[in-house]
mmCIF file of C-alpha atoms in Angstrom:
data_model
loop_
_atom_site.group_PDB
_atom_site.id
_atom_site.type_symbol
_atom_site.label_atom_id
_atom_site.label_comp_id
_atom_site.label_asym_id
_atom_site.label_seq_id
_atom_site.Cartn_x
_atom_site.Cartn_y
_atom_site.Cartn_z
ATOM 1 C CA UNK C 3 -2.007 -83.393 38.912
ATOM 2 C CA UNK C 4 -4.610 -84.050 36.259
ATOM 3 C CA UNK C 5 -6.591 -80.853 36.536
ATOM 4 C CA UNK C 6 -3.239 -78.503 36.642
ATOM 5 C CA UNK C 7 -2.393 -80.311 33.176
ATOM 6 C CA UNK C 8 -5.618 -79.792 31.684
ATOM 7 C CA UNK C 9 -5.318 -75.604 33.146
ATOM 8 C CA UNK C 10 -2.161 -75.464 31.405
ATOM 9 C CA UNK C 11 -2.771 -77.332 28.248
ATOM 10 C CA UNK C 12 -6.419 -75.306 28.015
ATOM 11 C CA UNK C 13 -4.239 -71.849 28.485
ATOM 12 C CA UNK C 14 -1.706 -73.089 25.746
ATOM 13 C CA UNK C 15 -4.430 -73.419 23.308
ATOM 14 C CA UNK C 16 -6.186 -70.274 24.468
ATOM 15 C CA UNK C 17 -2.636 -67.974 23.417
ATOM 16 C CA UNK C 18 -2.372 -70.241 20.497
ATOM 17 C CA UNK C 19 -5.534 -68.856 19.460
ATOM 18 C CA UNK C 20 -4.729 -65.474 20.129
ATOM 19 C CA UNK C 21 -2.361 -63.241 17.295
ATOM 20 C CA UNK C 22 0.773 -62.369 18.921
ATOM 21 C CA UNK C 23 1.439 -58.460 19.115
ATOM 22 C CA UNK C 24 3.795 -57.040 16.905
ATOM 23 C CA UNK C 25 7.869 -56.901 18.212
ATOM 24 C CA UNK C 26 8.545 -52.968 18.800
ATOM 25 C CA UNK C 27 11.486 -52.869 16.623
ATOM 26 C CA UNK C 28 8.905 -53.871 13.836
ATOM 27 C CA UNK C 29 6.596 -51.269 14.557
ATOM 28 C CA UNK C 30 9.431 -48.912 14.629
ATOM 29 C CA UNK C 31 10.214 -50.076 11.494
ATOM 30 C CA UNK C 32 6.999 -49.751 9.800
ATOM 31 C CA UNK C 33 6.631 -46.058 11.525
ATOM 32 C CA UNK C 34 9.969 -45.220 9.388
ATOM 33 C CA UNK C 35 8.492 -46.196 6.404
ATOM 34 C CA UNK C 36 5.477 -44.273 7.132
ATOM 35 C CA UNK C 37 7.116 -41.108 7.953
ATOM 36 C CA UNK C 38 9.158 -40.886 4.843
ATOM 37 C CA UNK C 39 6.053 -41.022 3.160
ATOM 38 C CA UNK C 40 4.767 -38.115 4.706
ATOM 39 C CA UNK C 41 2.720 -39.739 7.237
ATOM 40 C CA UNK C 42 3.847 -38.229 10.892
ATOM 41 C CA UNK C 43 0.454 -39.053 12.603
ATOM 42 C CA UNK C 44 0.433 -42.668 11.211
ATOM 43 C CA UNK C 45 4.056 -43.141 12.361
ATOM 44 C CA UNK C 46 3.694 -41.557 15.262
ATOM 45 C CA UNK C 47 0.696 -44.441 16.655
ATOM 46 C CA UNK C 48 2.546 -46.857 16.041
ATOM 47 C CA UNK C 49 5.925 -45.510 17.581
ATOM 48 C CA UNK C 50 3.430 -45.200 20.562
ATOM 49 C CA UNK C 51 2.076 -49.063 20.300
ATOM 50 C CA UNK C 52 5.936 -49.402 20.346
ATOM 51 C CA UNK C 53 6.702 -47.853 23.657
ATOM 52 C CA UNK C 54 3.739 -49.295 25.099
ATOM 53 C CA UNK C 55 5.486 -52.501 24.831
ATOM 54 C CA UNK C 56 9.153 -51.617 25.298
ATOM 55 C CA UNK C 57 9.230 -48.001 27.048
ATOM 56 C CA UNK C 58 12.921 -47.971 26.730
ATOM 57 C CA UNK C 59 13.486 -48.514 23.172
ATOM 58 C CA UNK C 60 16.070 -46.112 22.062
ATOM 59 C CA UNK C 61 14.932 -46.130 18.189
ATOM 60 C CA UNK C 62 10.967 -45.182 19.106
ATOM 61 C CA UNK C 63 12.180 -42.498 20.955
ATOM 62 C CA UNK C 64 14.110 -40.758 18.251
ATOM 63 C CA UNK C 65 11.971 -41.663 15.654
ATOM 64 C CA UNK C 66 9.156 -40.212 17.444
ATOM 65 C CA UNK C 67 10.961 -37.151 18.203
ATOM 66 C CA UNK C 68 11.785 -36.771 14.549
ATOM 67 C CA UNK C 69 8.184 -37.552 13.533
ATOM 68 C CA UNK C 70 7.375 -34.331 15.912
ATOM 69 C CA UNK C 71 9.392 -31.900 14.540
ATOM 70 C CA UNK C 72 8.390 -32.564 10.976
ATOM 71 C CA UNK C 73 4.738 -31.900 12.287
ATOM 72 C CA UNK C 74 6.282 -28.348 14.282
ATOM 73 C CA UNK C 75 5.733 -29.895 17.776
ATOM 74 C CA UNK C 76 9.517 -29.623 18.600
ATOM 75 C CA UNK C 77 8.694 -28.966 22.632
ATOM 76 C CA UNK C 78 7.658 -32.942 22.881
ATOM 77 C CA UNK C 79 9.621 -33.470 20.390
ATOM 78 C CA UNK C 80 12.615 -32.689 22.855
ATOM 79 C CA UNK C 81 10.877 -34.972 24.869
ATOM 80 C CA UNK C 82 11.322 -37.967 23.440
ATOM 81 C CA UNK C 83 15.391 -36.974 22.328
ATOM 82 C CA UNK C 84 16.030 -36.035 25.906
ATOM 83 C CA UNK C 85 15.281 -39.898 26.804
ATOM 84 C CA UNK C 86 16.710 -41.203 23.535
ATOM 85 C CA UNK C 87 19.998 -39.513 24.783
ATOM 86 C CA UNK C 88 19.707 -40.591 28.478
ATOM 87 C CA UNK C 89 19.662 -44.160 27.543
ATOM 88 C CA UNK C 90 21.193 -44.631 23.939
ATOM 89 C CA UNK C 91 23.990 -47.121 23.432
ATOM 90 C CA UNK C 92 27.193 -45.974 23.286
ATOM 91 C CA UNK C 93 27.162 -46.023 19.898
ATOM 92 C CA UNK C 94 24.242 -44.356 19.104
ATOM 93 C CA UNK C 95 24.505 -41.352 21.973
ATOM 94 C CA UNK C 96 26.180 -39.182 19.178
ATOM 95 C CA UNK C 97 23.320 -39.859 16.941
ATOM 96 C CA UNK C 98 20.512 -38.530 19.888
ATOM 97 C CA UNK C 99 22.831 -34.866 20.329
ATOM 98 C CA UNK C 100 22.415 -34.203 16.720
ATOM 99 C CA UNK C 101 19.035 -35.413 16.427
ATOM 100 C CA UNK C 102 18.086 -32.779 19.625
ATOM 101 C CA UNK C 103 20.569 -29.823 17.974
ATOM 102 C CA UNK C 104 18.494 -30.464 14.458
ATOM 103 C CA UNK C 105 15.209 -30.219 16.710
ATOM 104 C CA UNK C 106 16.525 -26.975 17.930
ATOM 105 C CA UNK C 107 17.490 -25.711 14.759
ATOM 106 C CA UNK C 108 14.027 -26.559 13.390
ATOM 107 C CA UNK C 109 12.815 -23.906 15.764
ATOM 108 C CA UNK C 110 15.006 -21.219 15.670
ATOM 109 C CA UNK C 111 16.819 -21.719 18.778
ATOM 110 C CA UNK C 112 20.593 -22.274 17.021
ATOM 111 C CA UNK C 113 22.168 -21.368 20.805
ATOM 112 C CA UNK C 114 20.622 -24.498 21.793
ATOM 113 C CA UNK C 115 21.254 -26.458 19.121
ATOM 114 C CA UNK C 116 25.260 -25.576 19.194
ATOM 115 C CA UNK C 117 25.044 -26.911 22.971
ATOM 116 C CA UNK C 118 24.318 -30.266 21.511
ATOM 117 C CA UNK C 119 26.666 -30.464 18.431
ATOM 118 C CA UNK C 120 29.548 -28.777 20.612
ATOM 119 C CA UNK C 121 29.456 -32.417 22.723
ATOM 120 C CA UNK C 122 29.910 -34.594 19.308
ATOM 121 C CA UNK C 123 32.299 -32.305 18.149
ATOM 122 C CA UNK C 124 34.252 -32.618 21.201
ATOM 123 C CA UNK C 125 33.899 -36.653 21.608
ATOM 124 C CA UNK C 126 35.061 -37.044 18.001
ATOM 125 C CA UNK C 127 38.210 -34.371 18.904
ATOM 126 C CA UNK C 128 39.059 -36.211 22.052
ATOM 127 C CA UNK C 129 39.277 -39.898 19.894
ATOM 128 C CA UNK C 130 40.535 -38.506 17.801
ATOM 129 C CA UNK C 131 38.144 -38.722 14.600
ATOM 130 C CA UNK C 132 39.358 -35.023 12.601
ATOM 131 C CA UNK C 133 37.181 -35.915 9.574
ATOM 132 C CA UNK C 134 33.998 -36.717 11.691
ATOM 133 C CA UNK C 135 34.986 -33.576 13.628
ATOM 134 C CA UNK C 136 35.172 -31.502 10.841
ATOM 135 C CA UNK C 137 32.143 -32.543 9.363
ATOM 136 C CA UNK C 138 30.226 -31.792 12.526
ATOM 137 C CA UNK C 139 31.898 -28.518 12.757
ATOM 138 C CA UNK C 140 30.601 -27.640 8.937
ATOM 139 C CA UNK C 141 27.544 -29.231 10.236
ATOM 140 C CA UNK C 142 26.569 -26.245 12.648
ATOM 141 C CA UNK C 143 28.576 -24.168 10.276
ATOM 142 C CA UNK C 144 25.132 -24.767 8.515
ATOM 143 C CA UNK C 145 22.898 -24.329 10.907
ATOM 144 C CA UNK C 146 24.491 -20.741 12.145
ATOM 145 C CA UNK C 147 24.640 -19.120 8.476
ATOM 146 C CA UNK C 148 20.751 -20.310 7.492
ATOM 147 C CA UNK C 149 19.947 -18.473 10.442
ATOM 148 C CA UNK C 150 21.472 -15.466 9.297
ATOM 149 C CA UNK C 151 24.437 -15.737 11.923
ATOM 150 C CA UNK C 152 27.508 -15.310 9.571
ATOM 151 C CA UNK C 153 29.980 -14.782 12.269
ATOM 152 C CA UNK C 154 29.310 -17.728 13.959
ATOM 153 C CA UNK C 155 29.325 -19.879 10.673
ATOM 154 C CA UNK C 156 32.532 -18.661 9.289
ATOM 155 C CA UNK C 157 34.033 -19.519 13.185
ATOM 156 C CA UNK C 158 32.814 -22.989 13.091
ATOM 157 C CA UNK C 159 33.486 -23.817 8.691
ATOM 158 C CA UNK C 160 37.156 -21.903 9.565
ATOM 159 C CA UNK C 161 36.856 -24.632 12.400
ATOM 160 C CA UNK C 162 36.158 -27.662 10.259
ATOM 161 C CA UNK C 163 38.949 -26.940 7.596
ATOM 162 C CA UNK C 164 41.499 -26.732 9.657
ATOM 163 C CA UNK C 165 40.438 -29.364 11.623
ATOM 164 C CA UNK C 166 40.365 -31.636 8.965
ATOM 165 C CA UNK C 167 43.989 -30.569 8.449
ATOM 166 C CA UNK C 168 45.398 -31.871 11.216
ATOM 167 C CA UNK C 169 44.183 -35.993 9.507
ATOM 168 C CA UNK C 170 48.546 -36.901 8.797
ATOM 169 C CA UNK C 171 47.117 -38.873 5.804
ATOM 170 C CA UNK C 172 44.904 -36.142 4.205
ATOM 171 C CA UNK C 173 45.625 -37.276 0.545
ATOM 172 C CA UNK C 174 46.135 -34.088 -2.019
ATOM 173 C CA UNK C 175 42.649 -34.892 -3.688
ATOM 174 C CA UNK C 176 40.846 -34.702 -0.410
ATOM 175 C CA UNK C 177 42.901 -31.652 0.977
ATOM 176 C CA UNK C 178 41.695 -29.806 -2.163
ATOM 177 C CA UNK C 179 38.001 -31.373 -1.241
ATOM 178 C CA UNK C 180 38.292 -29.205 1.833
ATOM 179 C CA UNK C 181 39.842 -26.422 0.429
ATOM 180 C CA UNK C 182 36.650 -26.570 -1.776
ATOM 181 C CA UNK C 183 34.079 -26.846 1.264
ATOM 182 C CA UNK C 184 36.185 -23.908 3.094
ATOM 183 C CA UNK C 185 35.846 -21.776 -0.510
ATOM 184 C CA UNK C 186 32.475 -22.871 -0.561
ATOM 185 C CA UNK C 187 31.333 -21.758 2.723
ATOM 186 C CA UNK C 188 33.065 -18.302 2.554
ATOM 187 C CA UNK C 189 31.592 -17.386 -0.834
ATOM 188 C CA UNK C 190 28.243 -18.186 0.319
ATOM 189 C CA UNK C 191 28.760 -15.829 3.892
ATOM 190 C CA UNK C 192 30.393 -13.719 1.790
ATOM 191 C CA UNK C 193 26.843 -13.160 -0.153
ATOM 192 C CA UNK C 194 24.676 -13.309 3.057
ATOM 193 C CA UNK C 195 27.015 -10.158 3.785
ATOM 194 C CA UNK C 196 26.277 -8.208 0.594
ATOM 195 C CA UNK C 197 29.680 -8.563 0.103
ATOM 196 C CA UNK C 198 29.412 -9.234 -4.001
ATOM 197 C CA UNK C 199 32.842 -8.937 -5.286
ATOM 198 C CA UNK C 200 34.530 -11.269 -2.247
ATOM 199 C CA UNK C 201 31.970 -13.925 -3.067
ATOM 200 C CA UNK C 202 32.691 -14.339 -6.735
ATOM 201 C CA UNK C 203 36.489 -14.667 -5.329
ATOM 202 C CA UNK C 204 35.718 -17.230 -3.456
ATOM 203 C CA UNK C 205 33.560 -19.195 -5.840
ATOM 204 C CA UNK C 206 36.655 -19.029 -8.253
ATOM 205 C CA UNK C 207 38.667 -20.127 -5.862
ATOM 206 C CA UNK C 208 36.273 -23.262 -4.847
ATOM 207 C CA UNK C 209 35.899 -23.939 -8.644
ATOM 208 C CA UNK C 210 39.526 -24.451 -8.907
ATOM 209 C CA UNK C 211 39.327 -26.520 -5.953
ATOM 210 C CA UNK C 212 36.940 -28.868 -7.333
ATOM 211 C CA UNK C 213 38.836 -29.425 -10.333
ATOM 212 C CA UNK C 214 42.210 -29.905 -8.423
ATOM 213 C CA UNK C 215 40.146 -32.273 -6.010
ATOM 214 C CA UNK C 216 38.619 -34.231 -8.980
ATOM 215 C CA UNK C 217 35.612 -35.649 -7.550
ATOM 216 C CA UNK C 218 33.149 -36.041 -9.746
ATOM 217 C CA UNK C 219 30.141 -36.290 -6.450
ATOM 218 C CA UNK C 220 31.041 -33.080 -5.333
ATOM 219 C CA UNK C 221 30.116 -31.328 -9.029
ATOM 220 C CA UNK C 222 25.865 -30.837 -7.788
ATOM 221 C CA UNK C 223 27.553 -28.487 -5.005
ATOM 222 C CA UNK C 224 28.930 -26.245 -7.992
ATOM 223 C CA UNK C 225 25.403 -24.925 -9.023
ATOM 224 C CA UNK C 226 24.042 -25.121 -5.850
ATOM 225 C CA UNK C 227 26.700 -22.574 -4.553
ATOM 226 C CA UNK C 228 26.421 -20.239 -7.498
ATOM 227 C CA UNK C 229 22.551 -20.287 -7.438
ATOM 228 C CA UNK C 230 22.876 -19.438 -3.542
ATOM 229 C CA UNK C 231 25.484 -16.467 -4.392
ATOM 230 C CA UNK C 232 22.900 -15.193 -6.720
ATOM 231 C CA UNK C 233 20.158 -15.429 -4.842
ATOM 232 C CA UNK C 234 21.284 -13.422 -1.647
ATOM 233 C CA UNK C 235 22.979 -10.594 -4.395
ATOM 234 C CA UNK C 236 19.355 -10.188 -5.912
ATOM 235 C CA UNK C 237 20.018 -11.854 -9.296
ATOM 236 C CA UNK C 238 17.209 -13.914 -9.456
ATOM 237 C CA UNK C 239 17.121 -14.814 -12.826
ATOM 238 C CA UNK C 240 20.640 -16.940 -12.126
ATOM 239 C CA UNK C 241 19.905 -18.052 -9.236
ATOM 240 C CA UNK C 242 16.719 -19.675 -10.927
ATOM 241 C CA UNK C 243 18.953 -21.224 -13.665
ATOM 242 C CA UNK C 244 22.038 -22.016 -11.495
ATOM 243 C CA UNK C 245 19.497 -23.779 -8.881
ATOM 244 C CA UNK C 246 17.535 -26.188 -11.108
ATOM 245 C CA UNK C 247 21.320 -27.658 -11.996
ATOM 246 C CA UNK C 248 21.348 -28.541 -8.254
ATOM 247 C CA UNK C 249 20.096 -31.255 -6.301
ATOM 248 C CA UNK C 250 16.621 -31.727 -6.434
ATOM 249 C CA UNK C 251 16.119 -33.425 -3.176
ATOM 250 C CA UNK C 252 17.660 -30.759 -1.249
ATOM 251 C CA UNK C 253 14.943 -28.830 0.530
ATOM 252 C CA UNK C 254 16.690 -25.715 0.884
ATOM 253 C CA UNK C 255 17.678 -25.795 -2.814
ATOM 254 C CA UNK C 256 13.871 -26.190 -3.189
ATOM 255 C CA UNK C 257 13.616 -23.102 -0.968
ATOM 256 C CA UNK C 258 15.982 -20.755 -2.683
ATOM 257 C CA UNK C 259 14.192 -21.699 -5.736
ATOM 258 C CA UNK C 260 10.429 -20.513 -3.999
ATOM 259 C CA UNK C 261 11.930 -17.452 -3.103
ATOM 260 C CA UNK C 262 13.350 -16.536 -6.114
ATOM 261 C CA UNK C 263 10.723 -17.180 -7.955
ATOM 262 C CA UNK C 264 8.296 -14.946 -5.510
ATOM 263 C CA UNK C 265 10.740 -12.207 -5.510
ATOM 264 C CA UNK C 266 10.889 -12.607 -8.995
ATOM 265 C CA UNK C 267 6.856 -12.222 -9.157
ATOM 266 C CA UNK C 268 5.881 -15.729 -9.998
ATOM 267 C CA UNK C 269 4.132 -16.626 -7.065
ATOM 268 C CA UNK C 270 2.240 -19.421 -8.760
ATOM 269 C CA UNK C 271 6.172 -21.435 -9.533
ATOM 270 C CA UNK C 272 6.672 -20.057 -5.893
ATOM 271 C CA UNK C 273 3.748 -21.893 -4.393
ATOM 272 C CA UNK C 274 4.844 -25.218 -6.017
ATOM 273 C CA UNK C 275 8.489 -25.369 -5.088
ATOM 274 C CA UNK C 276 7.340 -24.649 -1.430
ATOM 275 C CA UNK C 277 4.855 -27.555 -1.687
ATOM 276 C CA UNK C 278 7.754 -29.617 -2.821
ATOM 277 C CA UNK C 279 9.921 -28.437 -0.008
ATOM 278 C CA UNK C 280 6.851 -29.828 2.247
ATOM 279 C CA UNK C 281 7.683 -33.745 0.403
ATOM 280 C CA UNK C 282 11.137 -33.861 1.889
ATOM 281 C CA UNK C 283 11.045 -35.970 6.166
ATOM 282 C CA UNK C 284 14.454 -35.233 6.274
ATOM 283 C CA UNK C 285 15.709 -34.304 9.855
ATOM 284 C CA UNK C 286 19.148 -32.047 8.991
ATOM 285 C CA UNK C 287 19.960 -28.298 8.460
ATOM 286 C CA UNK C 288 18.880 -27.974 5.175
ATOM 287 C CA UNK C 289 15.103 -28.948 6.329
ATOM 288 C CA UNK C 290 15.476 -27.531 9.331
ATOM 289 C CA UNK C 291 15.304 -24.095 7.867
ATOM 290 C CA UNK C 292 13.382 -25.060 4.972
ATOM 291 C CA UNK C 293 10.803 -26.904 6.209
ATOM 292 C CA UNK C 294 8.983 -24.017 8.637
ATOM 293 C CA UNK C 295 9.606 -21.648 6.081
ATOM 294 C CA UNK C 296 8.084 -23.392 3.577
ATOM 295 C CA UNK C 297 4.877 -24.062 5.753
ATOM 296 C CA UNK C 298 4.998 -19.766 6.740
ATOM 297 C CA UNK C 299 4.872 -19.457 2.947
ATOM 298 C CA UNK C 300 2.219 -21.782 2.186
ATOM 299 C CA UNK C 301 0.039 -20.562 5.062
ATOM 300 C CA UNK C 302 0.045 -16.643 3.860
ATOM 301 C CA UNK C 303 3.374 -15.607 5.773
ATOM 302 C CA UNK C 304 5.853 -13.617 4.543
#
């Protein structure tokens, strides 16, 4: 009785002794803070010391799958989302689809990635949630016209509008918000098409929007919509001064701005607002097609 005491007191002070390993969530944690900084590889070790300990933790897996795609390695990338959506909470399974659709739209595949935001569009239909809806439909609205699908895009922004219609307590101010997003999206398509005249129409017609909606958060998507007009009609010169009014922590804005400046002949302004695409970890469509084309640039590419 006396020597299995001692055995067990001896062991007591032996794990006393010893520094207790880190909880997972905490690693996760610091990992997050490391990849917003930039630092995918750092994150990524310690998202692995985190499934080391807890091989089922939901958050390591998506944050190591977002970690991946910012570094281009989107196959094990999909790796990690696959199992993040196999055994996410309920509440989070939503969360896992779009993180695997962005993953797809980081690499091109936008077939793919619609697979995955069709199945949170539907689940927030079938509730029903028509704002969350909508905003997933204008979501891979996004993804479609960056990838130089406009038929696709104006079927699925056509598809969050009216969605977002059908909310019986739509006030007037945030029907005209929609009306501005819908004007919005179809000036912009409008552009990718050549189509010159019908986009100023429609950036008229989201201007008076705006003011009807009288939002004063929605005014940064004025210049970013007129810069992106001028941009894909060849004014360059506007879309430079219409784009530097826009959001500056928008990587695609940073990416319109690159490329106007290159096809404007200032490589050198090019060069830097591609390295400042390269600052943004965000995991959404804007990134998603800024992101590797910033990299393509920045490595020689055209």
């Amino acid at each position: 009785m006396l020597r299995t005491f001692v055995i067990l007191l001896l062991a007591g002070v032996c794990c006393a002794q010893q520094t207790p390993a880190p909880a997972a969530t905490d690693l996760v944690k610091q990992g997050e803070k490391l990849n917003s900084e930039g630092k995918q590889d750092d994150a990524l070790a310690l998202y692995r010391q985190a499934l080391e300990l807890s091989p089922n933790l939901y958050a390591a897996h998506l944050a190591s799958g977002i970690a991946l795609d910012l570094k281009g390695n989107y196959a094990e990338a999909r790796q990690h989302f696959a199992k993040a959506i196999e055994i996410a909470p309920a509440a989070s399974k939503q969360q896992a689809l779009r993180a695997m659709a962005m993953s797809y739209a980081f690499e091109g595949n936008v077939n793919e990635a619609a697979k995955f935001e069709q199945q949170v569009f539907d689940a927030r239909s079938s509730v029903p949630d028509y704002i969350g809806a909508a905003e997933i439909a204008n979501e891979l609205a996004r993804v479609y016209l960056e990838s130089g699908d406009t038929a696709n895009a104006y079927k699925w922004y056509q598809s969050g509008y009216e969605t977002a219609q059908h909310k019986p307590d739509l006030t007037d101010a945030d029907k005209n918000l929609w009306l501005f997003r819908w004007e919005h999206a179809q000036a912009r398509i409008a552009a990718r098409r050549g189509k010159t005249g019908e986009a100023v129409q429609h950036v008229a017609a989201a201007k008076a929007a705006l003011d009807k909606a009288n939002n004063p958060d929605q005014a940064r998507f004025f210049p970013y919509l007129t810069g992106y007009v001028a941009f894909y009609v060849g004014d360059y010169k506007t879309a430079i001064a219409d784009l530097q009014k826009a959001d500056q922590r928008d990587p695609l804005i940073l990416a319109l701005l690159g490329e106007s400046y290159e096809k404007s002949g200032a490589a050198v302004q090019a060069m830097d607002y591609y390295r400042k695409v390269l600052a943004s970890n965000a995991h959404n469509p804007t990134n998603a097609w800024a992101r590797p084309l910033a990299k393509k640039k920045l490595a020689g590419g055209n």
